[in-house]
Short mmCIF file of C-alpha atoms in Angstrom, two decimals:
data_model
loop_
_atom_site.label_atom_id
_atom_site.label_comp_id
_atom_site.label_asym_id
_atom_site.label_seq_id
_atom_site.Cartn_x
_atom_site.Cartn_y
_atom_site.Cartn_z
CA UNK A 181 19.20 -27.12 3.71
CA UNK A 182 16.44 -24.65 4.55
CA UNK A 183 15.94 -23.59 8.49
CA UNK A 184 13.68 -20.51 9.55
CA UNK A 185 14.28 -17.63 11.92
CA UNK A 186 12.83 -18.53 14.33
CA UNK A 187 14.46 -21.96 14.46
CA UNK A 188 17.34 -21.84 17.35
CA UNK A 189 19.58 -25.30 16.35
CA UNK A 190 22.21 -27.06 18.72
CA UNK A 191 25.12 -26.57 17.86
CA UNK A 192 25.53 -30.30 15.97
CA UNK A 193 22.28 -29.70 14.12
CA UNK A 194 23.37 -29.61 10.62
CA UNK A 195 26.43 -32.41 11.33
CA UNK A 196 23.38 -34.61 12.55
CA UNK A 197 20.96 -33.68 9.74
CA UNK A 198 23.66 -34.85 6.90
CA UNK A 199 25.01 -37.79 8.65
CA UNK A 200 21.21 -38.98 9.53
CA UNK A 201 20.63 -38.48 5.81
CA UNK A 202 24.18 -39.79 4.55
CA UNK A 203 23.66 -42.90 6.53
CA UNK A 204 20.17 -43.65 4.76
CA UNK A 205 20.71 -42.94 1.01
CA UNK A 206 17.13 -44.48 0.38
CA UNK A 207 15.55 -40.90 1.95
CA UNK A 208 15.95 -37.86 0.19
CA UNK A 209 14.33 -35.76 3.23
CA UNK A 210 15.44 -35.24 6.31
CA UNK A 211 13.52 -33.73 9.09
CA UNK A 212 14.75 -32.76 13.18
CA UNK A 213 13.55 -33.12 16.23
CA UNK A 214 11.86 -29.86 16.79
CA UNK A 215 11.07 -28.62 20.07
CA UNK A 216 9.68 -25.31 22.00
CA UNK A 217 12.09 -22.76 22.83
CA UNK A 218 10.44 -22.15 26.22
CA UNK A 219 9.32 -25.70 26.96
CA UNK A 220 12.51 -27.92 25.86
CA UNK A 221 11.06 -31.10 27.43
CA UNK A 222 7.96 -30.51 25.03
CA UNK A 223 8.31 -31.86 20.99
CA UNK A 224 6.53 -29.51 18.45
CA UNK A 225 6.92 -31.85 15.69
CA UNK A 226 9.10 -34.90 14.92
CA UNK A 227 8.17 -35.19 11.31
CA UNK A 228 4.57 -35.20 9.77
CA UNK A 229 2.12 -37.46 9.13
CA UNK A 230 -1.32 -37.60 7.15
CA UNK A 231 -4.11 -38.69 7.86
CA UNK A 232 -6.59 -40.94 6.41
CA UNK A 233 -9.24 -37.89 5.39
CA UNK A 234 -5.85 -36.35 3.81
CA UNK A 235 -5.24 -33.64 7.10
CA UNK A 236 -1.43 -33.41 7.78
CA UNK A 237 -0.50 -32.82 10.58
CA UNK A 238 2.73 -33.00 13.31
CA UNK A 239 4.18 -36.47 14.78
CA UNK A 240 4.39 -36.11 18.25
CA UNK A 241 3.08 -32.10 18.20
CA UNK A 242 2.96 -31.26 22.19
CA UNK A 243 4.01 -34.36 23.53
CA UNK A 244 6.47 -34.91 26.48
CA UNK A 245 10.03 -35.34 24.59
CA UNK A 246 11.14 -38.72 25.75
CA UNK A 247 12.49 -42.30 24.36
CA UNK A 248 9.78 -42.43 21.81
CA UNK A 249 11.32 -39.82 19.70
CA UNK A 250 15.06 -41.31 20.14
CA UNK A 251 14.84 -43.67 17.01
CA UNK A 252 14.40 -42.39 13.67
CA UNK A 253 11.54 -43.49 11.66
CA UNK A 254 10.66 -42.58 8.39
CA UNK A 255 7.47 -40.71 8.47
CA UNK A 256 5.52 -39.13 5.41
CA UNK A 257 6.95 -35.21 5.36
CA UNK A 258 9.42 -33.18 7.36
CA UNK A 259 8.97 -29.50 8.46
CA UNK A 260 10.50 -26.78 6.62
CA UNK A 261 11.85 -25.31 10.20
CA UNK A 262 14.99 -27.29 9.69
CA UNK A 263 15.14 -29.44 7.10
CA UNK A 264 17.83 -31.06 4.64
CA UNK A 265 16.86 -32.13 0.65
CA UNK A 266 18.62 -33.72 -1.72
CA UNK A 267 19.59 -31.92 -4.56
CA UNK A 268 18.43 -34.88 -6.90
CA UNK A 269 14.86 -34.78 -5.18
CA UNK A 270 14.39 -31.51 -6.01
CA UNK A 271 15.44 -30.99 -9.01
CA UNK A 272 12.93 -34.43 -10.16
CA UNK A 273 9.79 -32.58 -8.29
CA UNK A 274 10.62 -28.71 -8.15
CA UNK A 275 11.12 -26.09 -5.39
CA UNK A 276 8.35 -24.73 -3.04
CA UNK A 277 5.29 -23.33 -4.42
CA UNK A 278 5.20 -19.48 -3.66
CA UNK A 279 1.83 -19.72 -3.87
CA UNK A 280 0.89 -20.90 -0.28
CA UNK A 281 3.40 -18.24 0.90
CA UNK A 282 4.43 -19.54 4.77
CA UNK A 283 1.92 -22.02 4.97
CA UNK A 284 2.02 -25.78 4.42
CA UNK A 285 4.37 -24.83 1.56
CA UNK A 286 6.49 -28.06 3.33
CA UNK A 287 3.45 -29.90 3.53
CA UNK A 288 3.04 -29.51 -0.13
CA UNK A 289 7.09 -30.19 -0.94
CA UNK A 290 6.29 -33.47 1.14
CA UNK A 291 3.05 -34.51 -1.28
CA UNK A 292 4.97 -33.66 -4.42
CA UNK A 293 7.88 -35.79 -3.15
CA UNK A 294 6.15 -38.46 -1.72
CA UNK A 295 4.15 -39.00 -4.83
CA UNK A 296 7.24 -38.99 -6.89
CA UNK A 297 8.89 -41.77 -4.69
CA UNK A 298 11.25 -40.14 -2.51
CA UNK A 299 11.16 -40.86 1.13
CA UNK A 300 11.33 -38.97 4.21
CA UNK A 301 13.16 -39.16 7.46
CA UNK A 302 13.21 -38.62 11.15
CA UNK A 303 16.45 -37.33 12.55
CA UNK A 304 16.11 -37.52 16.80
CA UNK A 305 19.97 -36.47 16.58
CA UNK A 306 19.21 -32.99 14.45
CA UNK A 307 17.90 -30.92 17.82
CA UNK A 308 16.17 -27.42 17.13
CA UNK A 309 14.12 -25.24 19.82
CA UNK A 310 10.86 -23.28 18.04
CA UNK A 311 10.90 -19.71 19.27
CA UNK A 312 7.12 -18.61 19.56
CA UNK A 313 7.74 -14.92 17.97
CA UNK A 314 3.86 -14.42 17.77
CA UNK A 315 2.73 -13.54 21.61
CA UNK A 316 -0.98 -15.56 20.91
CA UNK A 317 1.17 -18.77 20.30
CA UNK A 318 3.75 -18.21 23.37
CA UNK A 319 0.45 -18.33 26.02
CA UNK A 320 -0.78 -21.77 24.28
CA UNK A 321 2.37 -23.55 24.81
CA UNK A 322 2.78 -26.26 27.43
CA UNK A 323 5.58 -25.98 29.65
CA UNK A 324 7.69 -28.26 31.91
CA UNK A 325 5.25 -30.44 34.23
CA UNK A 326 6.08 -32.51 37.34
CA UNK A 327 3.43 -34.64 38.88
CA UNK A 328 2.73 -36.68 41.76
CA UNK A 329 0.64 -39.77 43.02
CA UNK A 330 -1.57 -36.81 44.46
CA UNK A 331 -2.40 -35.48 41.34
CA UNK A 332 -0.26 -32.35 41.55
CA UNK A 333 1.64 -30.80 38.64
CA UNK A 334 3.61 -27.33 38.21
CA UNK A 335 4.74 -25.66 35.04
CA UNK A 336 8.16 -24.40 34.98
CA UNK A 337 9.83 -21.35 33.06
CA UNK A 338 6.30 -19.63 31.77
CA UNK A 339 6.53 -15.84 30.95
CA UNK A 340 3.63 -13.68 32.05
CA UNK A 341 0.82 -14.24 30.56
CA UNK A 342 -2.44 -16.14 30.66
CA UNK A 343 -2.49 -20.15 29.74
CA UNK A 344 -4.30 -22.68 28.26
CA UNK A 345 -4.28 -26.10 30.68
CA UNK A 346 -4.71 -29.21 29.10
CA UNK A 347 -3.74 -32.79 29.88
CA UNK A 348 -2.00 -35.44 27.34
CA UNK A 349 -0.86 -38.85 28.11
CA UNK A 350 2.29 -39.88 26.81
CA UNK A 351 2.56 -42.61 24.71
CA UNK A 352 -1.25 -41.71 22.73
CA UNK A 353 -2.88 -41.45 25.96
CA UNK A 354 -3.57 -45.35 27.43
CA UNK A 355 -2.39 -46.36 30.59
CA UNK A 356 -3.61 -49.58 32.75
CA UNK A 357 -6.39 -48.92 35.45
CA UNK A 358 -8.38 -51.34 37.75
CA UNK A 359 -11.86 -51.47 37.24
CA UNK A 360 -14.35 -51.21 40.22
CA UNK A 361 -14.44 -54.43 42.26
CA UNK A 362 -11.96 -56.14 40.05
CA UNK A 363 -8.33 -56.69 39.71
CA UNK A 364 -8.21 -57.22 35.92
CA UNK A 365 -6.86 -54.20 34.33
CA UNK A 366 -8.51 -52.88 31.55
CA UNK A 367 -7.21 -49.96 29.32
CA UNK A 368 -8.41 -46.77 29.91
CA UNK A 369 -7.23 -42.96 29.52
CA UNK A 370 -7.53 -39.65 30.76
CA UNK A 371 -10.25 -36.91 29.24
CA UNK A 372 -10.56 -33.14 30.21
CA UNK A 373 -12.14 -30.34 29.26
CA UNK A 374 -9.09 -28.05 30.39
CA UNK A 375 -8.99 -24.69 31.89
CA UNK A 376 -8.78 -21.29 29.40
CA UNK A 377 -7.54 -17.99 30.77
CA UNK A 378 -4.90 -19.36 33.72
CA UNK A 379 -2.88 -16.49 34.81
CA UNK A 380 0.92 -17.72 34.91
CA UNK A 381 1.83 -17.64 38.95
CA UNK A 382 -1.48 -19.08 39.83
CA UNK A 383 -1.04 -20.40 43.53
CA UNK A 384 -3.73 -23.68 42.30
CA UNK A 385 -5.39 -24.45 39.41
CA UNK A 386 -8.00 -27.03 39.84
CA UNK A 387 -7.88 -29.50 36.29
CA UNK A 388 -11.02 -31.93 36.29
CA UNK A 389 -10.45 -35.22 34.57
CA UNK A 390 -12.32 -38.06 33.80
CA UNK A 391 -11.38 -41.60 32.75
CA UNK A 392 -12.73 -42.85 29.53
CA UNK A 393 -12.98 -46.28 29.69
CA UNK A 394 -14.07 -49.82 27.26
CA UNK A 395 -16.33 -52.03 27.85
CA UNK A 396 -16.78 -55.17 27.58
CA UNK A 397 -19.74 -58.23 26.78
CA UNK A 398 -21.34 -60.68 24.91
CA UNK A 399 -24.28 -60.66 22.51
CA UNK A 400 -26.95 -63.56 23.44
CA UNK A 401 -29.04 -65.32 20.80
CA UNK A 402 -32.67 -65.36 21.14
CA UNK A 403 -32.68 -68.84 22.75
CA UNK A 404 -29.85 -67.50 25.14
CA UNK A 405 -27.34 -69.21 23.68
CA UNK A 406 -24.49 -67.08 21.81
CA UNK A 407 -26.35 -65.66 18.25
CA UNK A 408 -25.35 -65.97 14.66
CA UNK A 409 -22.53 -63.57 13.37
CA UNK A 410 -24.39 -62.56 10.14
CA UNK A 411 -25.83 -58.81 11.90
CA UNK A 412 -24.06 -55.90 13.10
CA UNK A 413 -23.48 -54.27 16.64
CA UNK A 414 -23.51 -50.48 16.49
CA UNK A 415 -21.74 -48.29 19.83
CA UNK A 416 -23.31 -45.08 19.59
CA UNK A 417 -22.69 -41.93 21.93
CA UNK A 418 -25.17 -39.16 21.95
CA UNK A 419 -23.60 -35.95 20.34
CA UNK A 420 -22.03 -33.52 22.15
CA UNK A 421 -23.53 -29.88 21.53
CA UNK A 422 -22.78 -28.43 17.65
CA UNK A 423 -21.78 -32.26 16.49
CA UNK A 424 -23.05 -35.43 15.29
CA UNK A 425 -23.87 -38.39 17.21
CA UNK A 426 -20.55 -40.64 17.54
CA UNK A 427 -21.07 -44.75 16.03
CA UNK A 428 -18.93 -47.21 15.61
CA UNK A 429 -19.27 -50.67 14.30
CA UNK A 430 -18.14 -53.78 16.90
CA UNK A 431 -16.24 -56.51 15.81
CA UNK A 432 -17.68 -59.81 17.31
CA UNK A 433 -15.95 -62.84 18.21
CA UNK A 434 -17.39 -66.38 17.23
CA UNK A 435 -18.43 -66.70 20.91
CA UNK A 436 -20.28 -63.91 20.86
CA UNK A 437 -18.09 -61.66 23.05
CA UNK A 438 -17.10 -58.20 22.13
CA UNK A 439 -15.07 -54.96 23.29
CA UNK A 440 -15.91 -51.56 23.18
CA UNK A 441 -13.04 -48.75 22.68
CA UNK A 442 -12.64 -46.17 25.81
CA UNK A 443 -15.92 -44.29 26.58
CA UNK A 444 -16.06 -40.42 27.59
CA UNK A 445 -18.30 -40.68 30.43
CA UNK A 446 -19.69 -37.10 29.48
CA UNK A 447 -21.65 -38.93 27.10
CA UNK A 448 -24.34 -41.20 26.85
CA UNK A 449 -23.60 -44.34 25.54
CA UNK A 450 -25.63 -47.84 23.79
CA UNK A 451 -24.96 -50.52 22.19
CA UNK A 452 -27.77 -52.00 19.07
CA UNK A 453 -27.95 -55.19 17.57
CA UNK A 454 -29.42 -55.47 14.03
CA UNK A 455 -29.86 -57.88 11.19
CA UNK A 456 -29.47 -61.29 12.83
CA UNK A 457 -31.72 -63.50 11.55
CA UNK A 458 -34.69 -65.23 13.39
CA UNK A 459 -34.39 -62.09 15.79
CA UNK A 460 -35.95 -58.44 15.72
CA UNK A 461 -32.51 -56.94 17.35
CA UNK A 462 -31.56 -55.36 20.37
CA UNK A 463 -30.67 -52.51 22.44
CA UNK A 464 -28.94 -51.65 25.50
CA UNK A 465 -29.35 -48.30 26.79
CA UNK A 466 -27.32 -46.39 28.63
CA UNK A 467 -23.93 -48.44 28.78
CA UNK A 468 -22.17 -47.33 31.86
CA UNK A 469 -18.08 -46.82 30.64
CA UNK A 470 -16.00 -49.49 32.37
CA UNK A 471 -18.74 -52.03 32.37
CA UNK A 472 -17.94 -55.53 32.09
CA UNK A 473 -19.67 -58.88 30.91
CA UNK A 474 -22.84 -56.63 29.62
CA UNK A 475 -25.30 -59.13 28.07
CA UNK A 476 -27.05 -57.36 24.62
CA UNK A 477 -29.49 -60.08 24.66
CA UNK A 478 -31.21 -60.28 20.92
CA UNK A 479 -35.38 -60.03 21.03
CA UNK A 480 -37.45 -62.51 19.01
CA UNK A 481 -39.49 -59.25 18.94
CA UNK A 482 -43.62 -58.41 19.36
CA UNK A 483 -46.05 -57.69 16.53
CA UNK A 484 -47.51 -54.06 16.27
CA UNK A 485 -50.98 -53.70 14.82
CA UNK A 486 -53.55 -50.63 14.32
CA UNK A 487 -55.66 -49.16 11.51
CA UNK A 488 -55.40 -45.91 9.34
CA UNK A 489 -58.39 -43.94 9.34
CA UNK A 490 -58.79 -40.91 6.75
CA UNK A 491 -60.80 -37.54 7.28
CA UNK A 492 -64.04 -38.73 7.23
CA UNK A 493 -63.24 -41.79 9.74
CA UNK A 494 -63.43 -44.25 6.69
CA UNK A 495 -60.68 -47.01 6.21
CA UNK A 496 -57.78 -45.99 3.43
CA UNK A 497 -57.61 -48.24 0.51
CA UNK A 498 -55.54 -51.02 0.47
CA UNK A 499 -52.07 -51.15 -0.62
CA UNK A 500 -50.91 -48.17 0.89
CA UNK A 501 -47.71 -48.12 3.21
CA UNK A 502 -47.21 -47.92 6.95
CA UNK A 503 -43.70 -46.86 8.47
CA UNK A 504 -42.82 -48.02 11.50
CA UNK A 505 -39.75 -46.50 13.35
CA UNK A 506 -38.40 -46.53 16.81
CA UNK A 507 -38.33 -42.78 18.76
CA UNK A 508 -34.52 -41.50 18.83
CA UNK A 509 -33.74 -44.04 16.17
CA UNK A 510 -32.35 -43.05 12.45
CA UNK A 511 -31.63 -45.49 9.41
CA UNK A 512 -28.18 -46.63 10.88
CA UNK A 513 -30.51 -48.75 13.26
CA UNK A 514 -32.69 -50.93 10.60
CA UNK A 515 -33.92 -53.16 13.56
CA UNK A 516 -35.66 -50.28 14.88
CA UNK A 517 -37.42 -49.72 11.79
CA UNK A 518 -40.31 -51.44 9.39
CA UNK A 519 -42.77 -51.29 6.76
CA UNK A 520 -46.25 -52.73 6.66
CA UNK A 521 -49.17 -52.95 3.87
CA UNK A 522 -52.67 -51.70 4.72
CA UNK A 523 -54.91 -54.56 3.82
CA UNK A 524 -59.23 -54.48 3.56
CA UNK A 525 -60.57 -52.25 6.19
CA UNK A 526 -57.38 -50.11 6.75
CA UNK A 527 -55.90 -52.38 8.45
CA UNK A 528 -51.84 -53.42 9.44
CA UNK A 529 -49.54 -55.47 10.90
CA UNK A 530 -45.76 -55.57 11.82
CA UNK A 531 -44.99 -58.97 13.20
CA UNK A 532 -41.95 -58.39 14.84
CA UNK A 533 -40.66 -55.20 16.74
CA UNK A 534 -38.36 -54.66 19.49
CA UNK A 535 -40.22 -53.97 22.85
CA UNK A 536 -39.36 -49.82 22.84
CA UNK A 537 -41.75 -47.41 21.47
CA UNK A 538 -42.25 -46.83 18.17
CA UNK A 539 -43.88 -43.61 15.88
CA UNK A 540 -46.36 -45.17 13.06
CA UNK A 541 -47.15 -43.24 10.55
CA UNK A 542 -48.69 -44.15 6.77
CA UNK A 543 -46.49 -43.17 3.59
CA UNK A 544 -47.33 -40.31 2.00
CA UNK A 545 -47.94 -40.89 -1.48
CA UNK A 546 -50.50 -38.67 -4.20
CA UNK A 547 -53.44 -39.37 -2.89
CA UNK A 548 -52.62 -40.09 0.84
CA UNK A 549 -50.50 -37.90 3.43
CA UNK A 550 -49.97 -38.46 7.20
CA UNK A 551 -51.33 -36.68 9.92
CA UNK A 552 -49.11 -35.22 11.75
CA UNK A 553 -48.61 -36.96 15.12
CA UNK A 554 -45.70 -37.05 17.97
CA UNK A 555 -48.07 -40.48 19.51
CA UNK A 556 -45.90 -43.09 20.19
CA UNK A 557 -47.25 -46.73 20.47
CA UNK A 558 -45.62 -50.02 22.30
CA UNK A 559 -45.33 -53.85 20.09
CA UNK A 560 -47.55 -55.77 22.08
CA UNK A 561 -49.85 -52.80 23.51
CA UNK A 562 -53.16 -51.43 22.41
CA UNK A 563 -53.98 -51.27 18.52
CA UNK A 564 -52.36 -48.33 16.78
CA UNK A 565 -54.85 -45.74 15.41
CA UNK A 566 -53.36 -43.64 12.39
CA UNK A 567 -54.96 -40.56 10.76
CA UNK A 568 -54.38 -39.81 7.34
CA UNK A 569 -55.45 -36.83 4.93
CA UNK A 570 -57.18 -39.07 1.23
CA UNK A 571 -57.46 -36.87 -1.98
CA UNK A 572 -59.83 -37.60 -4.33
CA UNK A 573 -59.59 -37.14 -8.25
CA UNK A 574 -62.65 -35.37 -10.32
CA UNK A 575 -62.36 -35.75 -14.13
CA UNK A 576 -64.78 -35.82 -17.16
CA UNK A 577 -65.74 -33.04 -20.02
CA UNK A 578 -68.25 -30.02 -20.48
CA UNK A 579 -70.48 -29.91 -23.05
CA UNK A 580 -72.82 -26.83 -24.19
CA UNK A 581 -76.83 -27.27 -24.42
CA UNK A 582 -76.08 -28.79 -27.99
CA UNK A 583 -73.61 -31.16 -26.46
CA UNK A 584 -70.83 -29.46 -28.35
CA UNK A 585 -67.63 -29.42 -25.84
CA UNK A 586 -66.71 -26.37 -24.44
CA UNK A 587 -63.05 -25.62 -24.41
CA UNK A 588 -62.11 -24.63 -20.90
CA UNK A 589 -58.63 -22.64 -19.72
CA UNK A 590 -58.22 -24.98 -16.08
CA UNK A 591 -60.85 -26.68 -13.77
CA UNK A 592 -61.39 -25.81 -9.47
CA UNK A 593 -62.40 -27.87 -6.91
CA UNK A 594 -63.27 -26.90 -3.05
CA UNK A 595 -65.38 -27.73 -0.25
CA UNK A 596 -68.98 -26.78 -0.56
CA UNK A 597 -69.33 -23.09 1.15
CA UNK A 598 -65.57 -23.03 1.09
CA UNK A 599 -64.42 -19.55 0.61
CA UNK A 600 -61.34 -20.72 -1.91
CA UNK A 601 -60.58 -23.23 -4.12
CA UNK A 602 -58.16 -26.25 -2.46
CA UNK A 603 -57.58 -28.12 -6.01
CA UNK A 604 -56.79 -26.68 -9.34
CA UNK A 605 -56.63 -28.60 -12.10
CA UNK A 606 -56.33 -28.55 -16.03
CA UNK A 607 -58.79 -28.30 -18.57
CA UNK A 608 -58.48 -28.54 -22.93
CA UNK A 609 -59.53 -26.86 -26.01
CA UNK A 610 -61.60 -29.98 -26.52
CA UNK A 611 -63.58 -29.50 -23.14
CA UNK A 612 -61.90 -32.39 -20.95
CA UNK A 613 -60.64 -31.37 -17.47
CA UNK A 614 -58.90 -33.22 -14.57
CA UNK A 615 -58.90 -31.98 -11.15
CA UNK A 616 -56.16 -34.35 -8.52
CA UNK A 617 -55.54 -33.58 -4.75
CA UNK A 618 -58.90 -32.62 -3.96
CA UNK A 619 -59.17 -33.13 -0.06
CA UNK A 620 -63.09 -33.98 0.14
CA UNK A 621 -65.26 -36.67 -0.94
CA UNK A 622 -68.08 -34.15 -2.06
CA UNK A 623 -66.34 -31.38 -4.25
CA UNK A 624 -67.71 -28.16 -5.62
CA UNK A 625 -66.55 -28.31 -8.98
CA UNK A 626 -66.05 -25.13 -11.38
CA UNK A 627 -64.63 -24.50 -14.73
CA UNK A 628 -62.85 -21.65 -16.42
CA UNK A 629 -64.47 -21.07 -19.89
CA UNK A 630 -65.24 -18.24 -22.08
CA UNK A 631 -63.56 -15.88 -19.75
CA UNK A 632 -65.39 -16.63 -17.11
CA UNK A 633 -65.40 -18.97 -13.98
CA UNK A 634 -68.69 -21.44 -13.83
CA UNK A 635 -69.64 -23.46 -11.06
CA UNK A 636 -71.13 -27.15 -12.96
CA UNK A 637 -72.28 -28.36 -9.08
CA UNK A 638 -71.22 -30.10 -6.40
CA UNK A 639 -70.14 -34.00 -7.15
CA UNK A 640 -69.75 -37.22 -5.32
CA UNK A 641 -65.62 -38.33 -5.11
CA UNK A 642 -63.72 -39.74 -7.01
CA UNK A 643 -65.13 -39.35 -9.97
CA UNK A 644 -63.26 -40.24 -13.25
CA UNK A 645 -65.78 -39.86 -16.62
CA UNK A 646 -68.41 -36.72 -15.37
CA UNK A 647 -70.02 -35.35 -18.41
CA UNK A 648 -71.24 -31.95 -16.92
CA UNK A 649 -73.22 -29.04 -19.09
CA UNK A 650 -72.41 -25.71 -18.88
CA UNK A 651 -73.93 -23.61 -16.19
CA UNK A 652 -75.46 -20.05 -16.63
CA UNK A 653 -74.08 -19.30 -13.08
CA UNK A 654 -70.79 -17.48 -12.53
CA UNK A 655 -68.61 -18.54 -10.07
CA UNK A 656 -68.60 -15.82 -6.32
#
């Protein structure tokens, strides 16, 4: 038996614990019904659970105490506050690990058991009231709450303090609620915010709720008529600040028809449709929580077309890339995305996009990179007109007067006039050099040779077998 000191038992505590446990000789753990000193209608733990990321945490941790926690249940741990073992069980897996000191040492008990085979069990007869002996955890507990049709509620045997206010449905929070101009119920439940810094004796404290809510719909084919099932329909919720954007895969039934989980109205909400074939998707923005019979109607989708244009305002060769994806949209919406291949004259084609707008943009690659643009364009609107930045490649070998060649340390590229060098290249003992990245079609080009830097001349791009003397003139 181990119980803490700040544990406060019934008096039939123990007499529970070992009967609960005699009566089950399949658990070797046994775990109470713990609840708050100073809030007895409020449960602190009822055994504990993990979770599917591997968290434990407390069953029923600062819920209302009620007939849910009357049976007992086998659950995956028990606290250490009051607990019973069985000598067996520990003996097979060991004692607590001093290690973790005073916390989760239980939780770790639990694992080792659990692991090992031996199960653990609720006891609702075993009572025991926490006492909160650190003065940080006493203002965070809930107390004893009444409430009303009108909304009121009062907390009952506080000390004096300051309070955290927050609201918890018994049960895991769902309760029935009518949905505007309807008299189906549909299964909602109650969100807040709370209220920090409540002064115990407060006259009125104001809580603001709101009423998270599902939806409900169908997804239409492209002929209106209900679509194949071989795609995927994403619910996504913008994220709140410091957090990531909330998704969640829909099941669909073979009608077509589908249900959303309860949505926060704080955020904003939409449902997309991708990967059904013969369609380009769809989106619904802004889903209003509590909707019903929403229609996602799938698009057949609109071809987007344009050219890519580099510095000079001459087409980029063909066989380059062109990515294609919707504004707002990342790679868990593939509808909203595509690729298309530059053919003669720099030009492209996606044949089927959904009707939102869409930033174009060709791949960067080594010889090509975008231009950067925030320019939107619309399937079905005006051409697309991309700008991209073309490098050019300058290689070949210098040869003295005697046509000898000259063995050179690295080759340089730039601009004509151009105060610095934009390319760099290499150059060998045996006089070949290859310059790569060079962002002009007419390139200065110089070597280093002899311990020197020589301009050879300026040279049309790109230029692959140059057979360039040696200059007299250094390099500025």
């Amino acid at each position: 038996m181990r119980a803490h000191d700040d544990a406060v038992p019934e008096p039939d505590w123990l007499e529970n614990l070992v009967a609960g446990l005699e009566a089950a000789p399949a658990y070797a753990l046994a775990g109470s019904r713990i609840r708050f000193l100073y809030s007895p209608g409020v449960i602190d733990s009822a055994g504990d659970a993990l979770a599917a990321c591997g968290q434990p945490y407390r069953v029923g941790h600062r819920m209302a105490d009620g007939p849910l926690f009357d049976r007992p249940a086998e659950v995956f741990g028990i606290s250490a506050c009051a607990a019973l073992y069985r000598r067996s069980m520990l003996l097979d897996v060991g004692l607590f690990d001093e290690d973790f000191v005073s916390v989760y040492e239980d939780v770790d008990l639990s694992w080792r058991a659990f692991s090992r085979g031996h199960r653990a069990l609720y006891v609702p007869g075993a009572r025991v009231r926490l006492h909160p002996e650190d003065p940080k955890r006493r203002r965070d507990l809930p107390g004893i709450v009444t409430s009303g049709a009108d909304g009121a509620f009062r907390f009952r045997g506080l000390e004096e303090g300051t309070y955290r206010i927050s609201i918890q449905e018994p049960g895991g929070g769902l309760r029935p609620w009518n949905g505007p101009d309807s008299e189906d119920p549909l299964s909602g439940h109650l969100l807040s915010d709370g209220l920090q810094g409540v002064p115990a004796g407060t006259e009125e404290a104001i809580l603001r709720v709101r009423r998270a809510l599902p939806v409900t719909g169908r997804l239409v084919g492209v002929d209106g008529k209900r679509p194949p099932l071989d795609g995927r329909l994403l619910l996504v919720g913008d994220a709140p600040a410091g957090g990531r954007p909330r998704k969640e895969t829909l099941p669909i039934r073979d009608d077509g028809s589908f249900r959303t989980p309860p949505l926060d109205p704080a955020l904003t909400w939409e449902i997309r449709a991708s990967g059904y074939e013969g369609s380009a998707g769809g989106v619904v923005k802004e889903v209003r929580p509590g909707a019903r019979d929403l229609v996602v109607p799938l698009e057949a989708g609109l071809p987007l077309a344009g050219r890519v244009l580099d510095q000079d305002g001459a087409p980029v060769p063909a066989g380059a890339r062109v990515l294609a994806r919707a504004a707002g949209y990342d790679e868990d919406y593939p509808s909203a995305a595509g690729t298309a291949t530059v053919e003669e004259d720099g030009r492209f084609e996606f044949p089927r996009l959904l009707s939102i707008p869409y930033r174009v943009a060709v791949e960067a690659g080594r010889d090509i990179e975008p231009a950067p643009s925030q320019e939107t364009w619309f399937p079905g609107g005006e051409p697309a007109l991309l700008r991209a930045t073309r490098f050019f490649a300058a290689a070949g070998k210098v040869v003295d007067d005697e046509g000898n060649p000259v063995p050179l340390t690295r080759a340089l590229a730039r601009a004509p006039g151009a105060p610095a060098y934009a390319a760099h290249g290499t150059g060998t003992t045996e006089g070949a050099f290859r310059i790569e990245r060079i962002p002009v079609r007419g390139a200065e080009i110089a070597v280093v040779a002899r311990g020197r830097t020589v301009i050879l001349g300026t040279y049309g791009l790109p230029a692959t077998d140059l057979v360039l003397p040696l200059s007299a003139e250094p390099a500025p």
